[in-house]
């Protein structure tokens, strides 16, 4: 339930959803933002392709 | 004490109409023993009128699946009462999200295809959030200690297998207390009727 409601809140921040007060007490949310995505791409260059060859 | 986290996703299908702007992975953490009581309370609520076989939030919103033909006010009532169950048990909610357009412009095609997966990124953010939550709690009350967190996700097919494999490779490279907190390899359930958000009995 929490993923759907957080998603809805992000898509429609003005929409009032009363159950949020019940289902998101002490909610810890993390945004994987633009900087984090760029950092991921930069770090991925350090991965040895051989490490990935046996993965699915 | 072992903790267990049950998580699912929203906005994962970027080809849906209208396309989602965000992709969210989120779930709840509770001690394993408490999930049993939670599951019983959840099933009791599903049995109450309007009784449904299982709960999926999108179905409740749009009147699909077990909510087909159920009037909006009754669907809202059911959502509210299931939310009461969550509120009563107070599981720890953790979520992570990214914006599809950012993923497409920054990551897609710029990393090895085997790690080109927004799901995997969010998957690890959720695990990290669970670890950092425990670290924060221990800063306030060190007697709490660090506990293993086992994750149960909705089925994700091949990307789930991939994520499970990375999970295995992660453990030897972790330092404490993360090694203690990293649970068993994640489980990917095949059905939305999965425990503890199970069908009524």
PDB file of C-alpha atoms in Angstrom, chain B residues 87-162:
ATOM      1  CA  UNK B  87      -1.501   2.002  11.874  1.00  0.00           C
ATOM      2  CA  UNK B  88      -2.169  -0.406  14.736  1.00  0.00           C
ATOM      3  CA  UNK B  89       0.999  -2.467  14.140  1.00  0.00           C
ATOM      4  CA  UNK B  90       3.166   0.533  13.222  1.00  0.00           C
ATOM      5  CA  UNK B  91       5.586  -1.185  10.849  1.00  0.00           C
ATOM      6  CA  UNK B  92       8.485   0.951   9.666  1.00  0.00           C
ATOM      7  CA  UNK B  93       7.691   2.302   6.174  1.00  0.00           C
ATOM      8  CA  UNK B  94      10.652   2.561   3.794  1.00  0.00           C
ATOM      9  CA  UNK B  95      10.505   3.671   0.182  1.00  0.00           C
ATOM     10  CA  UNK B  96      12.837   4.680  -2.600  1.00  0.00           C
ATOM     11  CA  UNK B  97      12.005   6.256  -5.909  1.00  0.00           C
ATOM     12  CA  UNK B  98      13.443   7.665  -9.087  1.00  0.00           C
ATOM     13  CA  UNK B  99      12.175   9.670 -12.000  1.00  0.00           C
ATOM     14  CA  UNK B 100      11.861   7.663 -15.224  1.00  0.00           C
ATOM     15  CA  UNK B 101      12.974  10.534 -17.474  1.00  0.00           C
ATOM     16  CA  UNK B 102      16.167  10.985 -15.443  1.00  0.00           C
ATOM     17  CA  UNK B 103      16.899   7.284 -15.531  1.00  0.00           C
ATOM     18  CA  UNK B 104      16.359   7.179 -19.294  1.00  0.00           C
ATOM     19  CA  UNK B 105      18.595  10.162 -20.021  1.00  0.00           C
ATOM     20  CA  UNK B 106      21.405   9.440 -17.549  1.00  0.00           C
ATOM     21  CA  UNK B 107      21.670   5.679 -17.039  1.00  0.00           C
ATOM     22  CA  UNK B 108      19.971   3.783 -19.853  1.00  0.00           C
ATOM     23  CA  UNK B 109      22.503   2.542 -22.369  1.00  0.00           C
ATOM     24  CA  UNK B 110      25.403   4.032 -20.400  1.00  0.00           C
ATOM     25  CA  UNK B 111      26.077   1.040 -18.132  1.00  0.00           C
ATOM     26  CA  UNK B 112      26.507  -2.675 -18.770  1.00  0.00           C
ATOM     27  CA  UNK B 113      23.085  -4.133 -19.758  1.00  0.00           C
ATOM     28  CA  UNK B 114      23.304  -6.476 -16.776  1.00  0.00           C
ATOM     29  CA  UNK B 115      23.211  -3.573 -14.355  1.00  0.00           C
ATOM     30  CA  UNK B 116      20.966  -1.323 -16.440  1.00  0.00           C
ATOM     31  CA  UNK B 117      17.941  -1.748 -14.193  1.00  0.00           C
ATOM     32  CA  UNK B 118      16.048   0.919 -12.248  1.00  0.00           C
ATOM     33  CA  UNK B 119      14.570  -1.835 -10.112  1.00  0.00           C
ATOM     34  CA  UNK B 120      17.997  -2.921  -8.898  1.00  0.00           C
ATOM     35  CA  UNK B 121      18.904   0.646  -7.939  1.00  0.00           C
ATOM     36  CA  UNK B 122      15.764   1.052  -5.861  1.00  0.00           C
ATOM     37  CA  UNK B 123      16.112  -2.453  -4.438  1.00  0.00           C
ATOM     38  CA  UNK B 124      19.464  -1.514  -2.898  1.00  0.00           C
ATOM     39  CA  UNK B 125      18.190   1.845  -1.702  1.00  0.00           C
ATOM     40  CA  UNK B 126      15.474   0.075   0.264  1.00  0.00           C
ATOM     41  CA  UNK B 127      17.990  -2.269   1.872  1.00  0.00           C
ATOM     42  CA  UNK B 128      20.205   0.696   2.658  1.00  0.00           C
ATOM     43  CA  UNK B 129      17.289   2.605   4.177  1.00  0.00           C
ATOM     44  CA  UNK B 130      16.544  -0.360   6.455  1.00  0.00           C
ATOM     45  CA  UNK B 131      20.183  -0.412   7.609  1.00  0.00           C
ATOM     46  CA  UNK B 132      20.358   3.321   8.182  1.00  0.00           C
ATOM     47  CA  UNK B 133      17.142   3.247  10.150  1.00  0.00           C
ATOM     48  CA  UNK B 134      18.729   0.730  12.529  1.00  0.00           C
ATOM     49  CA  UNK B 135      21.887   2.826  12.767  1.00  0.00           C
ATOM     50  CA  UNK B 136      19.816   5.892  13.678  1.00  0.00           C
ATOM     51  CA  UNK B 137      17.963   3.927  16.350  1.00  0.00           C
ATOM     52  CA  UNK B 138      21.239   2.652  17.771  1.00  0.00           C
ATOM     53  CA  UNK B 139      22.647   6.156  18.009  1.00  0.00           C
ATOM     54  CA  UNK B 140      19.746   6.985  20.324  1.00  0.00           C
ATOM     55  CA  UNK B 141      19.517   3.641  22.151  1.00  0.00           C
ATOM     56  CA  UNK B 142      22.572   1.390  21.658  1.00  0.00           C
ATOM     57  CA  UNK B 143      20.895  -1.427  23.586  1.00  0.00           C
ATOM     58  CA  UNK B 144      18.612  -1.994  20.586  1.00  0.00           C
ATOM     59  CA  UNK B 145      21.474  -3.612  18.681  1.00  0.00           C
ATOM     60  CA  UNK B 146      21.551  -4.554  15.025  1.00  0.00           C
ATOM     61  CA  UNK B 147      19.237  -7.154  13.557  1.00  0.00           C
ATOM     62  CA  UNK B 148      19.058  -9.123  10.378  1.00  0.00           C
ATOM     63  CA  UNK B 149      16.467  -7.873   7.869  1.00  0.00           C
ATOM     64  CA  UNK B 150      15.049 -10.400   5.407  1.00  0.00           C
ATOM     65  CA  UNK B 151      13.351  -8.918   2.344  1.00  0.00           C
ATOM     66  CA  UNK B 152      10.368 -10.304   0.502  1.00  0.00           C
ATOM     67  CA  UNK B 153       9.573  -8.569  -2.791  1.00  0.00           C
ATOM     68  CA  UNK B 154       6.912  -8.980  -5.426  1.00  0.00           C
ATOM     69  CA  UNK B 155       8.042 -11.252  -8.212  1.00  0.00           C
ATOM     70  CA  UNK B 156      10.279  -9.395 -10.681  1.00  0.00           C
ATOM     71  CA  UNK B 157      11.237 -12.233 -13.010  1.00  0.00           C
ATOM     72  CA  UNK B 158      14.756 -12.031 -14.376  1.00  0.00           C
ATOM     73  CA  UNK B 159      15.619  -8.728 -12.733  1.00  0.00           C
ATOM     74  CA  UNK B 160      14.706 -10.299  -9.379  1.00  0.00           C
ATOM     75  CA  UNK B 161      17.111 -13.166 -10.011  1.00  0.00           C
ATOM     76  CA  UNK B 162      19.775 -10.660 -10.897  1.00  0.00           C
TER      77      UNK B 162
END
